[in-house]
Amino acid sequence: MLWGLHAGDSLGAPFEFLPPQPAWNTQTEIVGGGQFSWKPGEATDDTDLMLCVLRSLQNFRHISFDILKKEMLAWFASKPPDIGLTTVRGLRNLAAGVPLKECGWVNNNPRGQGNGSLMRVAPLALLDDVAVGTYGTEKIYGLREIITTQAKMTHGHQYCVDCDMVLVPVVKALLNRASKEQAFALALRMAGQESPLIYERLKNLLNLKWEELPTSGFCVDTLCAALWAFIKYDSFENAVTAVINRGDDSDSCGAVAGVLCGAYYGTQAIPVRWLAKLEFRDEIQQQVAAFFGQN
Ligand SMILES: [Mg+2]
């Protein structure tokens, strides 16, 4: 799941902000480049921030928001070239000591309802539903409240929270060997509970052709693009490749598609030629091994 995120991120990074690739020029390799001159396999903000979330997990039932805050601010201080504007505002508030759920920007423009929390949220799928978050002396009870708090540290709009609230249970189900049909039915059910907008989008999603698929940084577009590719293709490689070749926010859409496909197909399905290039391949493996060692 997390290698899948990194693979989708690094595969898509050179094509961020670009128009869709024509069929004769379909991209299938991790080559680096793009607006930020990425090295092949270099992590962008998606993988970097996912690692912050991963490092904050203490065991199946405990996430430390103190560690998450420290990790996110350390990343912010490293001056990442690709940091999003919504994330900048959220992290400034976080650094200033604003309460976690009040840091994120509530922006009525879809450009401010970005995928910044969706792209990093996957590690929370490793937590139990009754997990507890700690922040100083504060306690945050239950996975739902943990998901909400994590999102609102940078992304305050309800659509951003709703997308995470759909994705995490679906990923959990896939890790527990749900079928694609079960996973999509669960996505619809969660969307029905959380968000009429996402529900309407999901109802029509599988009728879309590749040429019609939005892959923008709007959180709902990113969630839908990832689910679309996961359902439509029958391999990790084909699904993630299809998404990143749509351009626009190709790395984040690729990352979320990589999460779903990784959770479903497993490690062996990720092409070795991609895995070999991933900057944080070993760290992800070590962190996950340490996490399971705690349990
Ligand atoms: Mg990125």
PDB file of C-alpha atoms and ligand atoms in Angstrom:
ATOM      1  CA  MET A   1       0.000   0.000   0.000  1.00  0.00           C
ATOM      2  CA  LEU A   2       2.695   2.494   0.962  1.00  0.00           C
ATOM      3  CA  TRP A   3       5.181   1.395  -1.663  1.00  0.00           C
ATOM      4  CA  GLY A   4       2.254   1.733  -4.054  1.00  0.00           C
ATOM      5  CA  LEU A   5       1.743   5.321  -2.933  1.00  0.00           C
ATOM      6  CA  HIS A   6       5.430   6.123  -3.456  1.00  0.00           C
ATOM      7  CA  ALA A   7       5.465   4.410  -6.865  1.00  0.00           C
ATOM      8  CA  GLY A   8       2.411   6.359  -8.063  1.00  0.00           C
ATOM      9  CA  ASP A   9       3.908   9.579  -6.717  1.00  0.00           C
ATOM     10  CA  SER A  10       7.310   9.114  -8.365  1.00  0.00           C
ATOM     11  CA  LEU A  11       5.823   7.840 -11.612  1.00  0.00           C
ATOM     12  CA  GLY A  12       3.449  10.803 -11.868  1.00  0.00           C
ATOM     13  CA  ALA A  13       5.771  13.559 -10.629  1.00  0.00           C
ATOM     14  CA  PRO A  14       7.266  14.548 -14.027  1.00  0.00           C
ATOM     15  CA  PHE A  15       3.792  14.943 -15.546  1.00  0.00           C
ATOM     16  CA  GLU A  16       2.233  17.149 -12.858  1.00  0.00           C
ATOM     17  CA  PHE A  17       0.467  20.186 -14.363  1.00  0.00           C
ATOM     18  CA  LEU A  18       0.770  18.767 -17.909  1.00  0.00           C
ATOM     19  CA  PRO A  19      -2.109  17.971 -20.267  1.00  0.00           C
ATOM     20  CA  PRO A  20      -2.942  14.280 -20.839  1.00  0.00           C
ATOM     21  CA  GLN A  21      -0.333  12.299 -22.773  1.00  0.00           C
ATOM     22  CA  PRO A  22      -1.410  11.214 -26.258  1.00  0.00           C
ATOM     23  CA  ALA A  23      -1.721   7.426 -26.689  1.00  0.00           C
ATOM     24  CA  TRP A  24       1.482   7.244 -28.797  1.00  0.00           C
ATOM     25  CA  ASN A  25       3.451   8.757 -25.908  1.00  0.00           C
ATOM     26  CA  THR A  26       2.086   6.770 -22.951  1.00  0.00           C
ATOM     27  CA  GLN A  27       4.514   6.987 -20.018  1.00  0.00           C
ATOM     28  CA  THR A  28       5.317   3.781 -18.166  1.00  0.00           C
ATOM     29  CA  GLU A  29       8.655   4.462 -16.442  1.00  0.00           C
ATOM     30  CA  ILE A  30       9.911   6.434 -13.449  1.00  0.00           C
ATOM     31  CA  VAL A  31      12.064   8.985 -15.220  1.00  0.00           C
ATOM     32  CA  GLY A  32      12.155  12.092 -13.040  1.00  0.00           C
ATOM     33  CA  GLY A  33      12.116  15.629 -14.409  1.00  0.00           C
ATOM     34  CA  GLY A  34       9.046  17.836 -14.565  1.00  0.00           C
ATOM     35  CA  GLN A  35       8.467  21.311 -13.168  1.00  0.00           C
ATOM     36  CA  PHE A  36      10.566  20.641 -10.048  1.00  0.00           C
ATOM     37  CA  SER A  37      13.351  18.659 -11.806  1.00  0.00           C
ATOM     38  CA  TRP A  38      12.759  15.516  -9.739  1.00  0.00           C
ATOM     39  CA  LYS A  39      15.398  12.799  -9.710  1.00  0.00           C
ATOM     40  CA  PRO A  40      13.995   9.419 -10.872  1.00  0.00           C
ATOM     41  CA  GLY A  41      12.231   7.911  -7.851  1.00  0.00           C
ATOM     42  CA  GLU A  42      12.550  11.003  -5.691  1.00  0.00           C
ATOM     43  CA  ALA A  43       9.677  11.446  -3.262  1.00  0.00           C
ATOM     44  CA  THR A  44       7.432  14.493  -3.658  1.00  0.00           C
ATOM     45  CA  ASP A  45       5.143  15.970  -0.999  1.00  0.00           C
ATOM     46  CA  ASP A  46       2.758  12.996  -1.203  1.00  0.00           C
ATOM     47  CA  THR A  47       5.327  10.442  -0.031  1.00  0.00           C
ATOM     48  CA  ASP A  48       7.096  12.903   2.293  1.00  0.00           C
ATOM     49  CA  LEU A  49       3.904  13.709   4.203  1.00  0.00           C
ATOM     50  CA  MET A  50       2.708  10.096   4.219  1.00  0.00           C
ATOM     51  CA  LEU A  51       5.999   9.269   5.965  1.00  0.00           C
ATOM     52  CA  CYS A  52       5.205  11.899   8.614  1.00  0.00           C
ATOM     53  CA  VAL A  53       1.884  10.130   9.291  1.00  0.00           C
ATOM     54  CA  LEU A  54       3.532   6.703   9.272  1.00  0.00           C
ATOM     55  CA  ARG A  55       6.216   7.768  11.776  1.00  0.00           C
ATOM     56  CA  SER A  56       3.535   9.047  14.166  1.00  0.00           C
ATOM     57  CA  LEU A  57       1.855   5.634  14.504  1.00  0.00           C
ATOM     58  CA  GLN A  58       2.899   4.017  17.768  1.00  0.00           C
ATOM     59  CA  ASN A  59       0.871   0.806  17.526  1.00  0.00           C
ATOM     60  CA  PHE A  60      -2.539  -0.358  16.248  1.00  0.00           C
ATOM     61  CA  ARG A  61      -4.257   1.699  18.921  1.00  0.00           C
ATOM     62  CA  HIS A  62      -2.148   4.823  19.284  1.00  0.00           C
ATOM     63  CA  ILE A  63      -1.106   7.716  17.077  1.00  0.00           C
ATOM     64  CA  SER A  64       0.992  10.532  18.513  1.00  0.00           C
ATOM     65  CA  PHE A  65      -0.100  13.903  17.139  1.00  0.00           C
ATOM     66  CA  ASP A  66       2.926  15.443  18.869  1.00  0.00           C
ATOM     67  CA  ILE A  67       5.185  13.362  16.626  1.00  0.00           C
ATOM     68  CA  LEU A  68       3.011  14.084  13.577  1.00  0.00           C
ATOM     69  CA  LYS A  69       3.239  17.826  14.246  1.00  0.00           C
ATOM     70  CA  LYS A  70       7.009  17.653  14.768  1.00  0.00           C
ATOM     71  CA  GLU A  71       7.490  15.623  11.560  1.00  0.00           C
ATOM     72  CA  MET A  72       5.286  17.903   9.452  1.00  0.00           C
ATOM     73  CA  LEU A  73       7.003  21.035  10.734  1.00  0.00           C
ATOM     74  CA  ALA A  74      10.441  19.507  10.122  1.00  0.00           C
ATOM     75  CA  TRP A  75       9.375  18.816   6.540  1.00  0.00           C
ATOM     76  CA  PHE A  76       8.046  22.404   6.243  1.00  0.00           C
ATOM     77  CA  ALA A  77      11.371  23.734   7.538  1.00  0.00           C
ATOM     78  CA  SER A  78      13.207  21.762   4.838  1.00  0.00           C
ATOM     79  CA  LYS A  79      11.591  24.140   2.297  1.00  0.00           C
ATOM     80  CA  PRO A  80      10.029  21.564  -0.049  1.00  0.00           C
ATOM     81  CA  PRO A  81       9.703  23.133  -3.522  1.00  0.00           C
ATOM     82  CA  ASP A  82       6.288  21.610  -4.227  1.00  0.00           C
ATOM     83  CA  ILE A  83       4.409  22.486  -1.027  1.00  0.00           C
ATOM     84  CA  GLY A  84       0.781  23.477  -1.674  1.00  0.00           C
ATOM     85  CA  LEU A  85      -0.602  26.856  -0.598  1.00  0.00           C
ATOM     86  CA  THR A  86      -3.270  25.312   1.639  1.00  0.00           C
ATOM     87  CA  THR A  87      -0.617  23.209   3.343  1.00  0.00           C
ATOM     88  CA  VAL A  88       1.595  26.277   3.887  1.00  0.00           C
ATOM     89  CA  ARG A  89      -1.254  28.092   5.646  1.00  0.00           C
ATOM     90  CA  GLY A  90      -2.112  25.068   7.756  1.00  0.00           C
ATOM     91  CA  LEU A  91       1.461  24.404   8.820  1.00  0.00           C
ATOM     92  CA  ARG A  92       2.014  28.076   9.723  1.00  0.00           C
ATOM     93  CA  ASN A  93      -0.986  27.805  12.044  1.00  0.00           C
ATOM     94  CA  LEU A  94       0.312  24.513  13.396  1.00  0.00           C
ATOM     95  CA  ALA A  95       3.702  26.083  14.149  1.00  0.00           C
ATOM     96  CA  ALA A  96       1.940  28.991  15.898  1.00  0.00           C
ATOM     97  CA  GLY A  97       0.187  26.611  18.298  1.00  0.00           C
ATOM     98  CA  VAL A  98      -3.334  26.883  16.865  1.00  0.00           C
ATOM     99  CA  PRO A  99      -5.506  23.880  17.977  1.00  0.00           C
ATOM    100  CA  LEU A 100      -5.086  20.971  15.523  1.00  0.00           C
ATOM    101  CA  LYS A 101      -8.620  21.043  14.139  1.00  0.00           C
ATOM    102  CA  GLU A 102      -8.497  24.798  13.557  1.00  0.00           C
ATOM    103  CA  CYS A 103      -5.223  24.926  11.591  1.00  0.00           C
ATOM    104  CA  GLY A 104      -6.622  23.981   8.183  1.00  0.00           C
ATOM    105  CA  TRP A 105      -7.948  26.534   5.734  1.00  0.00           C
ATOM    106  CA  VAL A 106     -11.689  26.396   5.016  1.00  0.00           C
ATOM    107  CA  ASN A 107     -11.715  27.675   1.457  1.00  0.00           C
ATOM    108  CA  ASN A 108     -14.863  27.863  -0.658  1.00  0.00           C
ATOM    109  CA  ASN A 109     -12.851  27.644  -3.873  1.00  0.00           C
ATOM    110  CA  PRO A 110     -12.266  24.038  -5.063  1.00  0.00           C
ATOM    111  CA  ARG A 111      -8.600  24.966  -5.541  1.00  0.00           C
ATOM    112  CA  GLY A 112      -8.380  25.271  -1.778  1.00  0.00           C
ATOM    113  CA  GLN A 113     -10.232  21.998  -1.241  1.00  0.00           C
ATOM    114  CA  GLY A 114      -7.128  20.129  -2.281  1.00  0.00           C
ATOM    115  CA  ASN A 115      -5.994  16.559  -1.948  1.00  0.00           C
ATOM    116  CA  GLY A 116      -3.206  17.394   0.540  1.00  0.00           C
ATOM    117  CA  SER A 117      -4.671  15.340   3.358  1.00  0.00           C
ATOM    118  CA  LEU A 118      -6.040  12.571   1.112  1.00  0.00           C
ATOM    119  CA  MET A 119      -2.615  11.902  -0.413  1.00  0.00           C
ATOM    120  CA  ARG A 120      -0.939  11.308   2.966  1.00  0.00           C
ATOM    121  CA  VAL A 121      -3.705   9.592   4.953  1.00  0.00           C
ATOM    122  CA  ALA A 122      -3.150   5.927   3.976  1.00  0.00           C
ATOM    123  CA  PRO A 123      -1.148   4.873   7.085  1.00  0.00           C
ATOM    124  CA  LEU A 124      -4.229   5.570   9.233  1.00  0.00           C
ATOM    125  CA  ALA A 125      -5.776   2.467   7.636  1.00  0.00           C
ATOM    126  CA  LEU A 126      -3.387   0.480   9.861  1.00  0.00           C
ATOM    127  CA  LEU A 127      -5.152   1.739  13.011  1.00  0.00           C
ATOM    128  CA  ASP A 128      -7.989   0.030  14.863  1.00  0.00           C
ATOM    129  CA  ASP A 129     -11.388   1.721  14.842  1.00  0.00           C
ATOM    130  CA  VAL A 130     -10.978   2.287  18.610  1.00  0.00           C
ATOM    131  CA  ALA A 131      -7.489   3.792  18.335  1.00  0.00           C
ATOM    132  CA  VAL A 132      -6.626   6.848  20.421  1.00  0.00           C
ATOM    133  CA  GLY A 133      -4.661   9.905  19.396  1.00  0.00           C
ATOM    134  CA  THR A 134      -2.628  11.817  21.940  1.00  0.00           C
ATOM    135  CA  TYR A 135      -1.584  15.465  21.736  1.00  0.00           C
ATOM    136  CA  GLY A 136       0.011  16.776  24.885  1.00  0.00           C
ATOM    137  CA  THR A 137      -2.544  15.929  27.551  1.00  0.00           C
ATOM    138  CA  GLU A 138      -5.370  15.896  24.989  1.00  0.00           C
ATOM    139  CA  LYS A 139      -6.920  12.584  23.868  1.00  0.00           C
ATOM    140  CA  ILE A 140      -8.570  12.030  20.492  1.00  0.00           C
ATOM    141  CA  TYR A 141     -10.842   8.985  20.654  1.00  0.00           C
ATOM    142  CA  GLY A 142     -11.617   6.685  17.739  1.00  0.00           C
ATOM    143  CA  LEU A 143     -10.414   6.412  14.144  1.00  0.00           C
ATOM    144  CA  ARG A 144     -13.087   8.750  12.764  1.00  0.00           C
ATOM    145  CA  GLU A 145     -11.968  11.573  15.024  1.00  0.00           C
ATOM    146  CA  ILE A 146      -8.315  10.787  14.261  1.00  0.00           C
ATOM    147  CA  ILE A 147      -9.022  10.994  10.509  1.00  0.00           C
ATOM    148  CA  THR A 148     -10.871  14.296  10.955  1.00  0.00           C
ATOM    149  CA  THR A 149      -8.127  15.808  13.107  1.00  0.00           C
ATOM    150  CA  GLN A 150      -5.365  14.669  10.755  1.00  0.00           C
ATOM    151  CA  ALA A 151      -7.128  16.257   7.776  1.00  0.00           C
ATOM    152  CA  LYS A 152      -7.934  19.511   9.529  1.00  0.00           C
ATOM    153  CA  MET A 153      -4.316  20.101  10.521  1.00  0.00           C
ATOM    154  CA  THR A 154      -3.926  21.519   7.012  1.00  0.00           C
ATOM    155  CA  HIS A 155      -7.185  21.057   5.087  1.00  0.00           C
ATOM    156  CA  GLY A 156     -10.206  22.417   6.916  1.00  0.00           C
ATOM    157  CA  HIS A 157     -12.898  22.089   4.266  1.00  0.00           C
ATOM    158  CA  GLN A 158     -15.469  19.364   4.901  1.00  0.00           C
ATOM    159  CA  TYR A 159     -14.934  17.871   1.406  1.00  0.00           C
ATOM    160  CA  CYS A 160     -11.302  17.149   2.361  1.00  0.00           C
ATOM    161  CA  VAL A 161     -12.394  15.374   5.549  1.00  0.00           C
ATOM    162  CA  ASP A 162     -15.140  13.494   3.668  1.00  0.00           C
ATOM    163  CA  CYS A 163     -12.701  12.138   1.078  1.00  0.00           C
ATOM    164  CA  ASP A 164     -10.442  10.760   3.818  1.00  0.00           C
ATOM    165  CA  MET A 165     -13.498   9.317   5.553  1.00  0.00           C
ATOM    166  CA  VAL A 166     -14.308   7.367   2.369  1.00  0.00           C
ATOM    167  CA  LEU A 167     -10.755   6.311   1.494  1.00  0.00           C
ATOM    168  CA  VAL A 168      -9.527   4.964   4.835  1.00  0.00           C
ATOM    169  CA  PRO A 169     -12.308   2.365   5.395  1.00  0.00           C
ATOM    170  CA  VAL A 170     -11.981   1.231   1.773  1.00  0.00           C
ATOM    171  CA  VAL A 171      -8.232   0.725   2.203  1.00  0.00           C
ATOM    172  CA  LYS A 172      -8.806  -1.121   5.477  1.00  0.00           C
ATOM    173  CA  ALA A 173     -11.289  -3.407   3.734  1.00  0.00           C
ATOM    174  CA  LEU A 174      -8.833  -4.091   0.897  1.00  0.00           C
ATOM    175  CA  LEU A 175      -6.076  -4.934   3.396  1.00  0.00           C
ATOM    176  CA  ASN A 176      -8.563  -7.426   4.839  1.00  0.00           C
ATOM    177  CA  ARG A 177      -8.956  -8.974   1.383  1.00  0.00           C
ATOM    178  CA  ALA A 178     -12.196  -7.358   0.244  1.00  0.00           C
ATOM    179  CA  SER A 179     -13.013  -7.796  -3.450  1.00  0.00           C
ATOM    180  CA  LYS A 180     -13.118  -4.818  -5.813  1.00  0.00           C
ATOM    181  CA  GLU A 181     -16.916  -5.016  -5.857  1.00  0.00           C
ATOM    182  CA  GLN A 182     -17.055  -4.986  -2.053  1.00  0.00           C
ATOM    183  CA  ALA A 183     -14.608  -2.089  -1.907  1.00  0.00           C
ATOM    184  CA  PHE A 184     -16.572   0.013  -4.389  1.00  0.00           C
ATOM    185  CA  ALA A 185     -19.846  -0.779  -2.602  1.00  0.00           C
ATOM    186  CA  LEU A 186     -18.225   0.341   0.655  1.00  0.00           C
ATOM    187  CA  ALA A 187     -16.997   3.562  -0.995  1.00  0.00           C
ATOM    188  CA  LEU A 188     -20.570   4.262  -2.136  1.00  0.00           C
ATOM    189  CA  ARG A 189     -21.956   3.478   1.314  1.00  0.00           C
ATOM    190  CA  MET A 190     -19.424   5.707   3.073  1.00  0.00           C
ATOM    191  CA  ALA A 191     -20.018   8.507   0.554  1.00  0.00           C
ATOM    192  CA  GLY A 192     -23.760   8.126   1.101  1.00  0.00           C
ATOM    193  CA  GLN A 193     -23.195   8.720   4.806  1.00  0.00           C
ATOM    194  CA  GLU A 194     -20.617  11.464   4.526  1.00  0.00           C
ATOM    195  CA  SER A 195     -21.116  13.497   1.369  1.00  0.00           C
ATOM    196  CA  PRO A 196     -23.888  13.874  -1.260  1.00  0.00           C
ATOM    197  CA  LEU A 197     -21.311  15.362  -3.645  1.00  0.00           C
ATOM    198  CA  ILE A 198     -18.971  12.364  -3.493  1.00  0.00           C
ATOM    199  CA  TYR A 199     -21.928   9.980  -3.660  1.00  0.00           C
ATOM    200  CA  GLU A 200     -23.204  11.577  -6.884  1.00  0.00           C
ATOM    201  CA  ARG A 201     -19.731  11.480  -8.422  1.00  0.00           C
ATOM    202  CA  LEU A 202     -19.216   7.821  -7.501  1.00  0.00           C
ATOM    203  CA  LYS A 203     -22.609   6.780  -8.878  1.00  0.00           C
ATOM    204  CA  ASN A 204     -21.595   7.859 -12.368  1.00  0.00           C
ATOM    205  CA  LEU A 205     -17.877   7.231 -12.059  1.00  0.00           C
ATOM    206  CA  LEU A 206     -17.561   3.912 -13.839  1.00  0.00           C
ATOM    207  CA  ASN A 207     -19.325   5.269 -16.947  1.00  0.00           C
ATOM    208  CA  LEU A 208     -16.435   7.670 -17.552  1.00  0.00           C
ATOM    209  CA  LYS A 209     -13.932   6.995 -20.305  1.00  0.00           C
ATOM    210  CA  TRP A 210     -10.207   7.639 -19.773  1.00  0.00           C
ATOM    211  CA  GLU A 211     -10.503  10.815 -21.892  1.00  0.00           C
ATOM    212  CA  GLU A 212     -13.159  12.151 -19.525  1.00  0.00           C
ATOM    213  CA  LEU A 213     -11.466  11.431 -16.187  1.00  0.00           C
ATOM    214  CA  PRO A 214     -10.629  14.533 -14.100  1.00  0.00           C
ATOM    215  CA  THR A 215      -7.281  14.266 -12.286  1.00  0.00           C
ATOM    216  CA  SER A 216      -7.106  17.680 -10.674  1.00  0.00           C
ATOM    217  CA  GLY A 217      -5.876  18.513  -7.191  1.00  0.00           C
ATOM    218  CA  PHE A 218      -9.484  18.963  -6.002  1.00  0.00           C
ATOM    219  CA  CYS A 219      -9.788  16.242  -3.376  1.00  0.00           C
ATOM    220  CA  VAL A 220     -12.975  14.737  -4.831  1.00  0.00           C
ATOM    221  CA  ASP A 221     -11.400  14.512  -8.315  1.00  0.00           C
ATOM    222  CA  THR A 222      -8.355  12.758  -6.864  1.00  0.00           C
ATOM    223  CA  LEU A 223     -10.392  10.239  -4.851  1.00  0.00           C
ATOM    224  CA  CYS A 224     -12.586   9.473  -7.868  1.00  0.00           C
ATOM    225  CA  ALA A 225      -9.632   9.144 -10.263  1.00  0.00           C
ATOM    226  CA  ALA A 226      -7.947   6.650  -7.941  1.00  0.00           C
ATOM    227  CA  LEU A 227     -11.097   4.549  -7.506  1.00  0.00           C
ATOM    228  CA  TRP A 228     -11.821   4.685 -11.234  1.00  0.00           C
ATOM    229  CA  ALA A 229      -8.409   3.331 -12.180  1.00  0.00           C
ATOM    230  CA  PHE A 230      -8.454   0.713  -9.425  1.00  0.00           C
ATOM    231  CA  ILE A 231     -11.779  -0.699 -10.628  1.00  0.00           C
ATOM    232  CA  LYS A 232     -11.240  -0.336 -14.384  1.00  0.00           C
ATOM    233  CA  TYR A 233      -7.878  -2.108 -14.752  1.00  0.00           C
ATOM    234  CA  ASP A 234      -6.714  -5.505 -13.660  1.00  0.00           C
ATOM    235  CA  SER A 235      -3.131  -4.816 -12.664  1.00  0.00           C
ATOM    236  CA  PHE A 236      -1.240  -2.369 -10.462  1.00  0.00           C
ATOM    237  CA  GLU A 237       0.868  -1.237 -13.395  1.00  0.00           C
ATOM    238  CA  ASN A 238      -1.996  -0.562 -15.811  1.00  0.00           C
ATOM    239  CA  ALA A 239      -4.140   1.256 -13.245  1.00  0.00           C
ATOM    240  CA  VAL A 240      -1.434   3.603 -11.992  1.00  0.00           C
ATOM    241  CA  THR A 241      -0.099   4.212 -15.505  1.00  0.00           C
ATOM    242  CA  ALA A 242      -3.592   5.127 -16.739  1.00  0.00           C
ATOM    243  CA  VAL A 243      -3.995   7.767 -14.029  1.00  0.00           C
ATOM    244  CA  ILE A 244      -0.619   9.455 -14.301  1.00  0.00           C
ATOM    245  CA  ASN A 245      -0.950   9.745 -18.083  1.00  0.00           C
ATOM    246  CA  ARG A 246      -3.996  11.969 -17.519  1.00  0.00           C
ATOM    247  CA  GLY A 247      -1.592  14.687 -16.297  1.00  0.00           C
ATOM    248  CA  ASP A 248      -2.811  17.585 -14.108  1.00  0.00           C
ATOM    249  CA  ASP A 249      -2.219  16.484 -10.487  1.00  0.00           C
ATOM    250  CA  SER A 250      -0.718  13.273 -11.815  1.00  0.00           C
ATOM    251  CA  ASP A 251       1.536  12.508  -8.852  1.00  0.00           C
ATOM    252  CA  SER A 252      -1.139  12.780  -6.162  1.00  0.00           C
ATOM    253  CA  CYS A 253      -3.756  10.964  -8.254  1.00  0.00           C
ATOM    254  CA  GLY A 254      -1.114   8.304  -8.976  1.00  0.00           C
ATOM    255  CA  ALA A 255      -0.260   8.107  -5.276  1.00  0.00           C
ATOM    256  CA  VAL A 256      -3.862   7.491  -4.173  1.00  0.00           C
ATOM    257  CA  ALA A 257      -4.415   4.990  -6.994  1.00  0.00           C
ATOM    258  CA  GLY A 258      -1.185   3.312  -5.843  1.00  0.00           C
ATOM    259  CA  VAL A 259      -2.580   3.022  -2.309  1.00  0.00           C
ATOM    260  CA  LEU A 260      -5.737   1.220  -3.462  1.00  0.00           C
ATOM    261  CA  CYS A 261      -3.906  -1.019  -5.925  1.00  0.00           C
ATOM    262  CA  GLY A 262      -1.108  -1.776  -3.460  1.00  0.00           C
ATOM    263  CA  ALA A 263      -3.597  -2.717  -0.740  1.00  0.00           C
ATOM    264  CA  TYR A 264      -5.449  -4.997  -3.150  1.00  0.00           C
ATOM    265  CA  TYR A 265      -2.733  -6.612  -5.288  1.00  0.00           C
ATOM    266  CA  GLY A 266       0.108  -6.671  -2.750  1.00  0.00           C
ATOM    267  CA  THR A 267       3.808  -5.970  -2.991  1.00  0.00           C
ATOM    268  CA  GLN A 268       4.576  -8.480  -5.735  1.00  0.00           C
ATOM    269  CA  ALA A 269       2.302  -6.631  -8.147  1.00  0.00           C
ATOM    270  CA  ILE A 270       4.433  -3.483  -8.118  1.00  0.00           C
ATOM    271  CA  PRO A 271       6.899  -3.638 -11.023  1.00  0.00           C
ATOM    272  CA  VAL A 272      10.410  -4.320  -9.679  1.00  0.00           C
ATOM    273  CA  ARG A 273      11.856  -1.738 -12.079  1.00  0.00           C
ATOM    274  CA  TRP A 274       9.718   0.889 -10.290  1.00  0.00           C
ATOM    275  CA  LEU A 275      10.379  -0.386  -6.752  1.00  0.00           C
ATOM    276  CA  ALA A 276      14.137  -0.347  -7.350  1.00  0.00           C
ATOM    277  CA  LYS A 277      14.053   3.424  -7.919  1.00  0.00           C
ATOM    278  CA  LEU A 278      11.977   4.549  -4.924  1.00  0.00           C
ATOM    279  CA  GLU A 279      13.882   6.924  -2.637  1.00  0.00           C
ATOM    280  CA  PHE A 280      12.146   5.748   0.541  1.00  0.00           C
ATOM    281  CA  ARG A 281      11.594   2.093  -0.340  1.00  0.00           C
ATOM    282  CA  ASP A 282      13.765   0.838   2.539  1.00  0.00           C
ATOM    283  CA  GLU A 283      12.545   3.371   5.092  1.00  0.00           C
ATOM    284  CA  ILE A 284       8.904   2.450   4.400  1.00  0.00           C
ATOM    285  CA  GLN A 285       9.751  -1.224   4.853  1.00  0.00           C
ATOM    286  CA  GLN A 286      11.610  -0.526   8.112  1.00  0.00           C
ATOM    287  CA  GLN A 287       8.857   1.694   9.514  1.00  0.00           C
ATOM    288  CA  VAL A 288       6.152  -0.827   8.706  1.00  0.00           C
ATOM    289  CA  ALA A 289       8.225  -3.672  10.190  1.00  0.00           C
ATOM    290  CA  ALA A 290       8.784  -1.601  13.356  1.00  0.00           C
ATOM    291  CA  PHE A 291       5.066  -0.790  13.549  1.00  0.00           C
ATOM    292  CA  PHE A 292       4.045  -4.435  13.311  1.00  0.00           C
ATOM    293  CA  GLY A 293       6.817  -5.313  15.763  1.00  0.00           C
ATOM    294  CA  GLN A 294       5.099  -3.092  18.336  1.00  0.00           C
ATOM    295  CA  ASN A 295       1.865  -5.016  18.049  1.00  0.00           C
TER     296      ASN A 295
HETATM  297 MG    MG B   1       3.299  15.698  -5.103  1.00  0.00          MG
END
